[in-house]
Amino acid sequence: DNVYLNGTIISNSGTIGGFKITTNSLANGIWGTDKSVLMCTGTSGAKSGGGSSTINGWCFTAGSKFGVTTNGDLYASKATITGTITSDNITATSGTIGSFKLDSTYLQSSDKTVGLSASSADWAFWAGGSTADTAKFRVTQAGALVAKNITATGGTIAGFNVTGNHLAIGNWGENNSVLVSTGTSGAKSIGGSDSISGWCFTAGSNFGVTKTGAVYSNKLYATGGTIGGFNIDSNSLTGFYTINNGDFKLKIGGGTAQAIQFSHKEIDSKYYPSFDLGYSGQTFYYYQTATKKDGTKIIYPGSTMYFSPSGGIDIRASYYDSKTDSIIDHPSINLKVWNNIDGSQLPYISSPCYKNQSGYTLGEYFSSNGAAMTLSDNSWENTNSKITFYPNGVYIITGAVFFAQSPKGKRGVRFGTSTVNYLAGSQVILTTSSTSTNGDSVCVQCTYIYNCTSITTLYLQALQQLNTSLKITNSWMKAVRIG
């Protein structure tokens, strides 16, 4: 019953333990079919096993679903593995891995909320949805990412550095930087603000938005929308506001003619301009009302003053004439103020001229020429040019001081009654870096609109600062009464 051998057994046929012996194999059943087993040094016949193509060189097979070739390639169309798998190449077209279901295209969870796909027509990865198309996280075969909920505390996104609650390019708050934040704890001055914290968006140092919604900007461009109740279009800003129970309208812009217009609503619910600042000049209006013979209420510009950019002032007046039942225009009064260095063109008012309520003539002209004199260094002094003004009157005054040629320094002119009592708005100070260009003198001028309420003598005052005495060659003052 028992055979004991010491040496080598060589057999090319027979059976052993239910396995049929051939020249290079032990087989049970027809190998490559279900319920068969084969151990071989390498089959010469080709068959498909475990999902492989039709190949030869099998050294171990179990049924039709599992096989290993002499190259070490393992094929399994159904496998349950509970240990560790280490392999350079595994091919599987069905079965499960953990709780994931495997087929020829997909590896996905049983409820399909998480999965991978090899199909170019489907998402490569997905998670968080009942289907791949509704998942909150999914990636295409090309690597494009779609995500509805991302938490990142480091790295970069589209060139932005991720740190804490920030997305930033550059040092935020500085030029060429961008910041997106849930609210900075650090304080900085952005867009003209004070140094504050809580910035949620900044662009450079000129624009920022805080988490309270406050917007700060040093430069703002808008061609539409509203701001403070004012409508914005490509070239104007128009809006309404109420003051003292009266409706007013302010318009900024308006093309080539209008820069700023301020209007008020009158009895007919129409808006009439009180002030126009145009690109070609400024106009002030004073409207009056009247009742015509038929009972119609009318409104008309009783007074109009136009300031020309060329230096002229045009004053017009109108009134309602009950005899003709019409609006009559007064003759135009045209006042021009010139500021030529040589003084050849003087202020004037065109005829006819009218006297004001105090009996003084509108357009009356005054002048004074001052002789040469020497000034002390860095001290305001009266020149020899002066004019006495009488109430009640409004005057336009122009003055010029001609300083002798000298080294560079500071020179100034103004109008005043004394060196400590002067018209601040008239003061002009010129700092020169070289001697005069004409080689003779440096001329400094000033102009002022003066409202005289009492008899007053105004001097043309001069200042020089050169650490040496400076001679005035001459000076003059010119004035015209305009009101």
Tab-separated table of C-alpha atoms in Angstrom:
chain	number	residue	atom	x	y	z
A	1	ASP	CA	0.000	0.000	0.000
A	2	ASN	CA	2.831	2.387	0.705
A	3	VAL	CA	5.823	3.073	-1.494
A	4	TYR	CA	8.929	4.691	-0.165
A	5	LEU	CA	11.458	5.934	-2.682
A	6	ASN	CA	14.724	7.749	-2.330
A	7	GLY	CA	15.632	9.442	-5.648
A	8	THR	CA	13.949	10.912	-8.732
A	9	ILE	CA	10.499	9.992	-10.145
A	10	ILE	CA	10.006	10.705	-13.844
A	11	SER	CA	6.533	10.233	-15.363
A	12	ASN	CA	4.873	11.563	-18.526
A	13	SER	CA	1.515	9.921	-17.925
A	14	GLY	CA	-0.802	8.585	-15.278
A	15	THR	CA	-2.506	10.368	-12.429
A	16	ILE	CA	-1.532	11.679	-9.049
A	17	GLY	CA	-4.017	12.899	-6.463
A	18	GLY	CA	-6.745	13.190	-9.099
A	19	PHE	CA	-4.501	15.225	-11.449
A	20	LYS	CA	-3.729	13.839	-14.881
A	21	ILE	CA	-0.031	13.809	-15.662
A	22	THR	CA	1.239	15.007	-19.035
A	23	THR	CA	4.741	15.861	-20.213
A	24	ASN	CA	4.742	19.340	-18.535
A	25	SER	CA	1.508	19.672	-16.570
A	26	LEU	CA	-0.809	18.376	-13.901
A	27	ALA	CA	-4.450	18.964	-14.835
A	28	ASN	CA	-7.854	18.233	-13.380
A	29	GLY	CA	-10.578	18.545	-15.962
A	30	ILE	CA	-10.233	20.400	-19.257
A	31	TRP	CA	-8.057	23.364	-18.382
A	32	GLY	CA	-9.444	26.827	-19.032
A	33	THR	CA	-13.023	25.650	-18.377
A	34	ASP	CA	-15.069	26.051	-15.218
A	35	LYS	CA	-14.153	23.705	-12.307
A	36	SER	CA	-10.812	22.795	-13.847
A	37	VAL	CA	-7.316	23.227	-12.363
A	38	LEU	CA	-4.003	23.341	-14.223
A	39	MET	CA	-0.390	23.491	-13.045
A	40	CYS	CA	2.078	23.705	-15.920
A	41	THR	CA	5.575	24.831	-16.870
A	42	GLY	CA	3.884	26.908	-19.575
A	43	THR	CA	1.090	25.931	-21.923
A	44	SER	CA	1.698	25.906	-25.637
A	45	GLY	CA	-2.018	26.103	-26.346
A	46	ALA	CA	-3.629	29.562	-26.201
A	47	LYS	CA	-6.805	30.290	-24.254
A	48	SER	CA	-8.578	33.237	-22.624
A	49	GLY	CA	-8.699	33.175	-18.842
A	50	GLY	CA	-9.746	35.637	-16.098
A	51	GLY	CA	-10.729	38.268	-18.667
A	52	SER	CA	-7.510	38.091	-20.691
A	53	SER	CA	-7.213	37.867	-24.436
A	54	THR	CA	-6.427	34.475	-26.028
A	55	ILE	CA	-2.831	33.851	-24.974
A	56	ASN	CA	-0.502	30.930	-24.188
A	57	GLY	CA	2.132	30.415	-21.523
A	58	TRP	CA	-0.266	29.737	-18.663
A	59	CYS	CA	1.429	28.172	-15.657
A	60	PHE	CA	-1.582	28.083	-13.341
A	61	THR	CA	-5.326	28.293	-14.022
A	62	ALA	CA	-8.423	27.697	-11.951
A	63	GLY	CA	-11.570	27.422	-14.001
A	64	SER	CA	-12.075	30.129	-16.638
A	65	LYS	CA	-11.934	33.120	-14.235
A	66	PHE	CA	-8.396	32.963	-12.832
A	67	GLY	CA	-4.952	32.382	-14.275
A	68	VAL	CA	-1.259	33.238	-13.958
A	69	THR	CA	1.172	33.214	-16.880
A	70	THR	CA	4.851	32.305	-16.888
A	71	ASN	CA	5.532	36.086	-17.019
A	72	GLY	CA	3.786	36.443	-13.661
A	73	ASP	CA	0.721	38.207	-15.118
A	74	LEU	CA	-2.386	37.474	-13.070
A	75	TYR	CA	-5.864	37.572	-14.585
A	76	ALA	CA	-9.028	37.279	-12.496
A	77	SER	CA	-12.573	38.071	-13.574
A	78	LYS	CA	-13.877	37.434	-10.054
A	79	ALA	CA	-11.823	37.672	-6.878
A	80	THR	CA	-12.345	38.070	-3.146
A	81	ILE	CA	-9.136	39.209	-1.438
A	82	THR	CA	-8.838	39.989	2.259
A	83	GLY	CA	-5.103	40.426	2.562
A	84	THR	CA	-2.493	42.675	0.974
A	85	ILE	CA	-2.041	42.739	-2.805
A	86	THR	CA	1.279	43.791	-4.293
A	87	SER	CA	1.392	43.823	-8.075
A	88	ASP	CA	2.663	45.856	-11.022
A	89	ASN	CA	-0.347	44.958	-13.145
A	90	ILE	CA	-3.837	43.767	-12.140
A	91	THR	CA	-6.696	43.449	-14.654
A	92	ALA	CA	-10.208	42.987	-13.283
A	93	THR	CA	-13.539	43.614	-15.085
A	94	SER	CA	-16.014	42.670	-12.346
A	95	GLY	CA	-16.364	42.020	-8.648
A	96	THR	CA	-16.027	44.245	-5.576
A	97	ILE	CA	-13.168	45.995	-3.816
A	98	GLY	CA	-14.208	46.832	-0.278
A	99	SER	CA	-17.714	48.239	-0.689
A	100	PHE	CA	-16.972	49.429	-4.220
A	101	LYS	CA	-18.499	47.640	-7.180
A	102	LEU	CA	-16.233	46.912	-10.143
A	103	ASP	CA	-17.121	46.472	-13.791
A	104	SER	CA	-15.319	47.046	-17.099
A	105	THR	CA	-15.828	50.882	-16.927
A	106	TYR	CA	-16.613	51.954	-13.354
A	107	LEU	CA	-15.410	51.564	-9.804
A	108	GLN	CA	-18.119	53.111	-7.651
A	109	SER	CA	-19.820	52.818	-4.299
A	110	SER	CA	-22.977	50.776	-4.059
A	111	ASP	CA	-25.113	53.950	-3.872
A	112	LYS	CA	-23.086	55.548	-6.713
A	113	THR	CA	-22.304	58.691	-4.668
A	114	VAL	CA	-18.544	58.124	-5.087
A	115	GLY	CA	-16.867	56.706	-8.156
A	116	LEU	CA	-14.251	56.549	-10.892
A	117	SER	CA	-14.879	56.081	-14.603
A	118	ALA	CA	-12.697	55.095	-17.558
A	119	SER	CA	-15.239	56.423	-20.078
A	120	SER	CA	-14.276	59.620	-21.944
A	121	ALA	CA	-17.959	60.551	-21.991
A	122	ASP	CA	-18.240	60.548	-18.192
A	123	TRP	CA	-16.600	62.228	-15.182
A	124	ALA	CA	-13.230	60.743	-14.210
A	125	PHE	CA	-13.879	61.196	-10.441
A	126	TRP	CA	-16.905	62.292	-8.461
A	127	ALA	CA	-18.213	62.412	-4.892
A	128	GLY	CA	-21.196	63.851	-3.065
A	129	GLY	CA	-24.144	63.243	-5.384
A	130	SER	CA	-26.695	60.628	-6.307
A	131	THR	CA	-25.209	60.669	-9.829
A	132	ALA	CA	-21.883	61.776	-11.293
A	133	ASP	CA	-23.568	64.799	-12.956
A	134	THR	CA	-25.054	66.085	-9.672
A	135	ALA	CA	-22.049	65.392	-7.412
A	136	LYS	CA	-20.681	68.397	-5.462
A	137	PHE	CA	-17.147	67.363	-6.397
A	138	ARG	CA	-16.267	66.074	-9.860
A	139	VAL	CA	-13.319	66.083	-12.240
A	140	THR	CA	-13.382	65.617	-16.021
A	141	GLN	CA	-11.083	63.326	-17.975
A	142	ALA	CA	-9.168	66.504	-18.965
A	143	GLY	CA	-8.607	67.453	-15.316
A	144	ALA	CA	-11.208	70.254	-15.046
A	145	LEU	CA	-12.509	70.513	-11.480
A	146	VAL	CA	-16.055	71.360	-10.363
A	147	ALA	CA	-16.544	71.748	-6.609
A	148	LYS	CA	-19.330	73.312	-4.519
A	149	ASN	CA	-17.571	73.259	-1.171
A	150	ILE	CA	-13.794	73.717	-0.809
A	151	THR	CA	-11.849	74.245	2.408
A	152	ALA	CA	-8.225	75.229	1.809
A	153	THR	CA	-5.764	76.704	4.302
A	154	GLY	CA	-2.658	76.669	2.135
A	155	GLY	CA	-1.319	76.428	-1.395
A	156	THR	CA	-2.310	78.520	-4.416
A	157	ILE	CA	-5.497	78.982	-6.447
A	158	ALA	CA	-5.189	80.664	-9.870
A	159	GLY	CA	-2.062	82.473	-8.730
A	160	PHE	CA	-3.517	83.501	-5.357
A	161	ASN	CA	-1.678	82.400	-2.220
A	162	VAL	CA	-4.003	80.707	0.271
A	163	THR	CA	-3.278	81.587	3.916
A	164	GLY	CA	-5.837	81.289	6.700
A	165	ASN	CA	-8.844	83.303	5.585
A	166	HIS	CA	-7.065	85.107	2.725
A	167	LEU	CA	-6.531	84.738	-0.997
A	168	ALA	CA	-3.776	87.177	-1.902
A	169	ILE	CA	-1.451	88.196	-4.726
A	170	GLY	CA	1.489	90.280	-3.551
A	171	ASN	CA	1.602	92.181	-0.265
A	172	TRP	CA	-1.984	93.309	0.258
A	173	GLY	CA	-2.534	97.045	0.539
A	174	GLU	CA	0.432	97.784	-1.709
A	175	ASN	CA	0.449	98.587	-5.428
A	176	ASN	CA	-0.100	95.635	-7.823
A	177	SER	CA	-1.634	93.478	-5.069
A	178	VAL	CA	-5.065	91.835	-4.751
A	179	LEU	CA	-6.698	90.516	-1.567
A	180	VAL	CA	-9.890	88.512	-1.006
A	181	SER	CA	-10.597	87.891	2.671
A	182	THR	CA	-13.333	87.176	5.186
A	183	GLY	CA	-12.057	90.259	7.033
A	184	THR	CA	-8.486	91.270	7.803
A	185	SER	CA	-7.335	91.608	11.391
A	186	GLY	CA	-4.448	93.829	10.326
A	187	ALA	CA	-5.214	97.530	9.805
A	188	LYS	CA	-4.158	99.499	6.720
A	189	SER	CA	-5.125	102.698	4.905
A	190	ILE	CA	-6.722	101.889	1.535
A	191	GLY	CA	-8.290	104.210	-1.036
A	192	GLY	CA	-7.974	107.282	1.168
A	193	SER	CA	-9.405	105.672	4.328
A	194	ASP	CA	-8.002	105.859	7.822
A	195	SER	CA	-5.887	102.909	8.958
A	196	ILE	CA	-8.652	100.358	9.617
A	197	SER	CA	-9.094	96.582	9.729
A	198	GLY	CA	-11.850	94.320	8.412
A	199	TRP	CA	-10.969	94.555	4.705
A	200	CYS	CA	-12.673	91.843	2.643
A	201	PHE	CA	-11.445	92.996	-0.783
A	202	THR	CA	-8.553	95.258	-1.824
A	203	ALA	CA	-6.871	96.058	-5.147
A	204	GLY	CA	-3.563	97.838	-4.793
A	205	SER	CA	-3.566	100.772	-2.389
A	206	ASN	CA	-6.317	102.753	-4.134
A	207	PHE	CA	-9.419	100.537	-3.766
A	208	GLY	CA	-10.916	98.536	-0.924
A	209	VAL	CA	-14.192	97.200	0.475
A	210	THR	CA	-14.676	96.415	4.175
A	211	LYS	CA	-16.865	93.610	5.492
A	212	THR	CA	-19.421	96.280	6.510
A	213	GLY	CA	-19.779	97.192	2.825
A	214	ALA	CA	-17.909	100.505	2.985
A	215	VAL	CA	-16.137	101.286	-0.304
A	216	TYR	CA	-12.986	103.408	-0.445
A	217	SER	CA	-11.413	104.468	-3.740
A	218	ASN	CA	-8.955	107.123	-4.866
A	219	LYS	CA	-9.934	106.571	-8.506
A	220	LEU	CA	-13.454	105.610	-9.601
A	221	TYR	CA	-14.819	105.310	-13.142
A	222	ALA	CA	-18.510	104.577	-13.820
A	223	THR	CA	-20.692	104.912	-16.933
A	224	GLY	CA	-23.934	103.632	-15.432
A	225	GLY	CA	-25.855	102.951	-12.232
A	226	THR	CA	-26.558	105.312	-9.334
A	227	ILE	CA	-24.522	106.978	-6.615
A	228	GLY	CA	-26.121	108.784	-3.675
A	229	GLY	CA	-29.432	108.835	-5.553
A	230	PHE	CA	-27.812	110.379	-8.633
A	231	ASN	CA	-28.119	108.586	-11.980
A	232	ILE	CA	-24.863	107.899	-13.834
A	233	ASP	CA	-24.526	107.717	-17.596
A	234	SER	CA	-21.530	107.969	-19.917
A	235	ASN	CA	-21.042	111.721	-19.494
A	236	SER	CA	-23.343	113.071	-16.750
A	237	LEU	CA	-24.492	112.684	-13.152
A	238	THR	CA	-28.129	113.678	-12.555
A	239	GLY	CA	-30.165	113.543	-9.373
A	240	PHE	CA	-32.714	115.207	-7.119
A	241	TYR	CA	-32.787	116.259	-3.504
A	242	THR	CA	-35.059	118.341	-1.253
A	243	ILE	CA	-34.027	121.298	0.884
A	244	ASN	CA	-36.313	123.752	2.748
A	245	ASN	CA	-39.337	121.861	1.370
A	246	GLY	CA	-38.404	122.825	-2.194
A	247	ASP	CA	-37.345	120.460	-4.937
A	248	PHE	CA	-33.932	120.948	-6.504
A	249	LYS	CA	-32.034	119.128	-9.224
A	250	LEU	CA	-28.274	118.838	-9.668
A	251	LYS	CA	-26.788	117.658	-12.947
A	252	ILE	CA	-23.087	117.021	-13.426
A	253	GLY	CA	-21.908	116.466	-16.984
A	254	GLY	CA	-24.099	116.499	-20.039
A	255	GLY	CA	-21.823	116.445	-23.054
A	256	THR	CA	-19.758	119.228	-24.552
A	257	ALA	CA	-21.910	122.121	-23.315
A	258	GLN	CA	-22.634	121.472	-19.648
A	259	ALA	CA	-20.359	120.537	-16.780
A	260	ILE	CA	-22.572	121.308	-13.722
A	261	GLN	CA	-26.165	122.582	-13.598
A	262	PHE	CA	-28.152	123.411	-10.460
A	263	SER	CA	-31.900	123.848	-10.990
A	264	HIS	CA	-34.982	124.461	-8.858
A	265	LYS	CA	-38.640	123.618	-9.376
A	266	GLU	CA	-41.106	126.483	-9.787
A	267	ILE	CA	-44.892	126.818	-9.874
A	268	ASP	CA	-45.344	124.972	-13.153
A	269	SER	CA	-43.399	121.948	-11.797
A	270	LYS	CA	-40.630	122.552	-14.303
A	271	TYR	CA	-36.955	122.872	-13.431
A	272	TYR	CA	-35.186	126.169	-14.096
A	273	PRO	CA	-31.384	126.482	-13.898
A	274	SER	CA	-29.958	128.673	-11.156
A	275	PHE	CA	-26.359	127.974	-12.106
A	276	ASP	CA	-24.619	126.513	-15.147
A	277	LEU	CA	-20.939	125.689	-15.175
A	278	GLY	CA	-20.208	124.890	-18.801
A	279	TYR	CA	-17.088	123.787	-20.582
A	280	SER	CA	-17.130	127.177	-22.330
A	281	GLY	CA	-18.046	129.374	-19.328
A	282	GLN	CA	-20.242	129.875	-16.260
A	283	THR	CA	-23.763	131.315	-16.044
A	284	PHE	CA	-25.807	132.423	-13.023
A	285	TYR	CA	-29.596	132.965	-13.259
A	286	TYR	CA	-32.131	134.737	-11.052
A	287	TYR	CA	-35.695	133.852	-12.044
A	288	GLN	CA	-38.778	136.003	-11.415
A	289	THR	CA	-42.500	135.387	-11.849
A	290	ALA	CA	-45.241	137.535	-13.328
A	291	THR	CA	-48.950	137.258	-14.117
A	292	LYS	CA	-50.017	138.171	-17.619
A	293	LYS	CA	-53.279	139.911	-18.470
A	294	ASP	CA	-54.986	136.611	-19.236
A	295	GLY	CA	-54.078	135.313	-15.775
A	296	THR	CA	-51.292	133.067	-16.996
A	297	LYS	CA	-48.409	132.806	-14.547
A	298	ILE	CA	-44.995	133.013	-16.217
A	299	ILE	CA	-41.424	132.641	-15.021
A	300	TYR	CA	-38.432	134.303	-16.683
A	301	PRO	CA	-34.730	134.968	-15.983
A	302	GLY	CA	-34.795	138.441	-14.467
A	303	SER	CA	-31.017	138.551	-14.211
A	304	THR	CA	-28.288	136.581	-15.969
A	305	MET	CA	-24.519	136.794	-15.462
A	306	TYR	CA	-22.205	134.936	-17.826
A	307	PHE	CA	-18.462	134.510	-17.164
A	308	SER	CA	-16.553	133.868	-20.387
A	309	PRO	CA	-13.364	131.753	-20.265
A	310	SER	CA	-11.701	134.509	-22.346
A	311	GLY	CA	-11.997	136.921	-19.404
A	312	GLY	CA	-15.281	138.709	-20.102
A	313	ILE	CA	-18.415	139.049	-17.996
A	314	ASP	CA	-21.827	139.509	-19.670
A	315	ILE	CA	-24.607	140.818	-17.428
A	316	ARG	CA	-28.184	140.819	-18.751
A	317	ALA	CA	-31.503	141.807	-17.169
A	318	SER	CA	-35.142	141.368	-18.186
A	319	TYR	CA	-38.481	142.581	-16.831
A	320	TYR	CA	-42.201	142.104	-17.423
A	321	ASP	CA	-43.807	145.086	-19.161
A	322	SER	CA	-47.517	145.261	-18.254
A	323	LYS	CA	-48.248	147.663	-21.112
A	324	THR	CA	-47.061	145.288	-23.807
A	325	ASP	CA	-47.808	142.183	-21.682
A	326	SER	CA	-44.395	140.781	-22.601
A	327	ILE	CA	-40.845	140.256	-21.308
A	328	ILE	CA	-38.463	143.082	-22.196
A	329	ASP	CA	-34.687	142.620	-22.336
A	330	HIS	CA	-32.458	145.400	-21.019
A	331	PRO	CA	-29.468	146.336	-23.199
A	332	SER	CA	-26.529	144.020	-22.559
A	333	ILE	CA	-23.761	145.175	-20.238
A	334	ASN	CA	-20.461	143.593	-21.209
A	335	LEU	CA	-17.625	143.794	-18.715
A	336	LYS	CA	-14.169	142.454	-19.648
A	337	VAL	CA	-11.173	142.152	-17.347
A	338	TRP	CA	-7.764	141.793	-19.013
A	339	ASN	CA	-4.570	140.715	-17.317
A	340	ASN	CA	-1.877	141.535	-19.866
A	341	ILE	CA	1.578	142.127	-18.412
A	342	ASP	CA	2.025	145.414	-20.295
A	343	GLY	CA	-1.381	146.658	-19.136
A	344	SER	CA	-2.289	147.877	-22.596
A	345	GLN	CA	-5.846	146.528	-22.397
A	346	LEU	CA	-7.748	147.774	-19.386
A	347	PRO	CA	-10.994	146.739	-17.695
A	348	TYR	CA	-13.990	148.394	-19.351
A	349	ILE	CA	-17.760	148.211	-19.448
A	350	SER	CA	-19.707	148.823	-22.647
A	351	SER	CA	-22.285	151.594	-22.947
A	352	PRO	CA	-24.931	152.397	-22.015
A	353	CYS	CA	-23.961	152.584	-18.344
A	354	TYR	CA	-26.329	152.882	-15.403
A	355	LYS	CA	-26.083	154.372	-11.945
A	356	ASN	CA	-26.667	152.122	-8.946
A	357	GLN	CA	-29.066	152.928	-6.092
A	358	SER	CA	-26.418	155.057	-4.367
A	359	GLY	CA	-25.946	157.181	-7.484
A	360	TYR	CA	-22.550	155.776	-8.449
A	361	THR	CA	-21.979	154.948	-12.095
A	362	LEU	CA	-21.630	151.320	-13.093
A	363	GLY	CA	-18.565	150.910	-15.245
A	364	GLU	CA	-16.740	153.867	-13.673
A	365	TYR	CA	-12.999	153.393	-14.107
A	366	PHE	CA	-10.194	154.137	-11.587
A	367	SER	CA	-6.400	153.880	-11.929
A	368	SER	CA	-3.189	154.694	-10.086
A	369	ASN	CA	0.446	154.495	-11.237
A	370	GLY	CA	3.238	154.177	-8.686
A	371	ALA	CA	6.794	155.438	-8.951
A	372	ALA	CA	9.910	153.342	-8.408
A	373	MET	CA	10.879	152.453	-4.850
A	374	THR	CA	13.100	150.130	-2.813
A	375	LEU	CA	11.765	147.315	-0.607
A	376	SER	CA	13.236	145.778	2.504
A	377	ASP	CA	14.044	142.077	2.449
A	378	ASN	CA	11.157	139.679	3.227
A	379	SER	CA	8.721	142.385	4.341
A	380	TRP	CA	5.334	143.409	2.896
A	381	GLU	CA	5.245	147.122	2.089
A	382	ASN	CA	2.799	149.554	0.469
A	383	THR	CA	3.788	150.627	-3.039
A	384	ASN	CA	3.038	154.056	-4.461
A	385	SER	CA	-0.125	152.724	-6.170
A	386	LYS	CA	-3.402	153.207	-4.284
A	387	ILE	CA	-7.137	153.767	-5.003
A	388	THR	CA	-9.923	155.041	-2.705
A	389	PHE	CA	-13.211	153.094	-3.017
A	390	TYR	CA	-16.715	154.335	-2.058
A	391	PRO	CA	-19.748	152.422	-0.774
A	392	ASN	CA	-21.894	150.744	-1.634
A	393	GLY	CA	-20.080	149.240	-4.574
A	394	VAL	CA	-18.612	146.111	-6.058
A	395	TYR	CA	-15.314	146.575	-7.905
A	396	ILE	CA	-12.963	144.445	-9.968
A	397	ILE	CA	-9.384	145.446	-9.092
A	398	THR	CA	-6.218	144.508	-10.998
A	399	GLY	CA	-2.694	145.384	-9.875
A	400	ALA	CA	0.833	144.811	-11.190
A	401	VAL	CA	4.294	145.313	-9.678
A	402	PHE	CA	7.419	145.347	-11.883
A	403	PHE	CA	10.459	144.161	-9.912
A	404	ALA	CA	13.907	145.126	-11.189
A	405	GLN	CA	16.182	142.422	-12.580
A	406	SER	CA	17.843	140.489	-9.754
A	407	PRO	CA	18.955	137.006	-8.682
A	408	LYS	CA	16.336	134.306	-8.154
A	409	GLY	CA	14.019	134.616	-5.150
A	410	LYS	CA	10.443	135.163	-3.906
A	411	ARG	CA	8.153	138.041	-4.981
A	412	GLY	CA	4.525	138.751	-4.059
A	413	VAL	CA	1.679	141.251	-4.542
A	414	ARG	CA	-1.690	141.844	-2.836
A	415	PHE	CA	-4.199	144.542	-1.886
A	416	GLY	CA	-4.495	145.882	1.667
A	417	THR	CA	-5.152	148.895	3.849
A	418	SER	CA	-1.992	148.192	5.869
A	419	THR	CA	0.697	145.554	6.075
A	420	VAL	CA	-1.356	143.674	8.703
A	421	ASN	CA	-4.794	144.256	7.178
A	422	TYR	CA	-5.045	142.875	3.657
A	423	LEU	CA	-7.366	140.979	1.290
A	424	ALA	CA	-6.155	137.410	1.652
A	425	GLY	CA	-7.833	136.265	-1.563
A	426	SER	CA	-5.842	138.759	-3.596
A	427	GLN	CA	-2.407	137.563	-2.495
A	428	VAL	CA	-0.133	136.121	-5.185
A	429	ILE	CA	3.407	134.916	-4.409
A	430	LEU	CA	5.800	133.929	-7.182
A	431	THR	CA	9.053	132.056	-6.613
A	432	THR	CA	11.518	132.368	-9.513
A	433	SER	CA	14.583	130.211	-10.041
A	434	SER	CA	16.365	132.662	-12.330
A	435	THR	CA	16.379	136.294	-13.440
A	436	SER	CA	13.580	137.591	-15.647
A	437	THR	CA	13.308	136.268	-19.152
A	438	ASN	CA	13.132	139.730	-20.748
A	439	GLY	CA	16.284	140.904	-18.971
A	440	ASP	CA	14.569	143.983	-17.522
A	441	SER	CA	12.054	143.097	-14.832
A	442	VAL	CA	9.773	140.475	-13.307
A	443	CYS	CA	6.035	141.362	-13.298
A	444	VAL	CA	3.686	139.880	-10.670
A	445	GLN	CA	-0.066	140.609	-10.924
A	446	CYS	CA	-3.186	140.032	-8.823
A	447	THR	CA	-6.934	140.482	-9.431
A	448	TYR	CA	-9.745	140.693	-6.867
A	449	ILE	CA	-13.521	141.354	-6.767
A	450	TYR	CA	-13.991	143.780	-3.849
A	451	ASN	CA	-17.294	144.555	-2.076
A	452	CYS	CA	-16.891	148.022	-0.553
A	453	THR	CA	-19.154	148.862	2.407
A	454	SER	CA	-17.287	151.964	3.687
A	455	ILE	CA	-14.870	154.514	2.255
A	456	THR	CA	-11.613	152.564	1.996
A	457	THR	CA	-8.190	153.233	0.514
A	458	LEU	CA	-6.495	150.098	-0.762
A	459	TYR	CA	-2.772	149.958	-1.480
A	460	LEU	CA	-1.018	147.658	-3.887
A	461	GLN	CA	1.461	145.892	-1.584
A	462	ALA	CA	4.687	144.140	-2.567
A	463	LEU	CA	7.041	141.551	-1.031
A	464	GLN	CA	10.533	140.386	-1.975
A	465	GLN	CA	12.873	137.895	-0.344
A	466	LEU	CA	16.438	137.838	-1.668
A	467	ASN	CA	18.614	138.722	1.362
A	468	THR	CA	19.267	142.070	-0.329
A	469	SER	CA	17.362	145.192	-1.283
A	470	LEU	CA	15.302	144.983	-4.479
A	471	LYS	CA	14.080	147.927	-6.478
A	472	ILE	CA	10.568	148.262	-7.920
A	473	THR	CA	10.729	149.979	-11.302
A	474	ASN	CA	7.000	150.862	-11.322
A	475	SER	CA	3.533	149.619	-10.290
A	476	TRP	CA	-0.119	150.249	-11.181
A	477	MET	CA	-3.665	149.577	-9.949
A	478	LYS	CA	-6.816	149.632	-12.103
A	479	ALA	CA	-10.431	149.164	-10.989
A	480	VAL	CA	-13.944	149.279	-12.422
A	481	ARG	CA	-17.268	149.440	-10.530
A	482	ILE	CA	-19.552	146.570	-11.585
A	483	GLY	CA	-22.295	146.764	-8.998
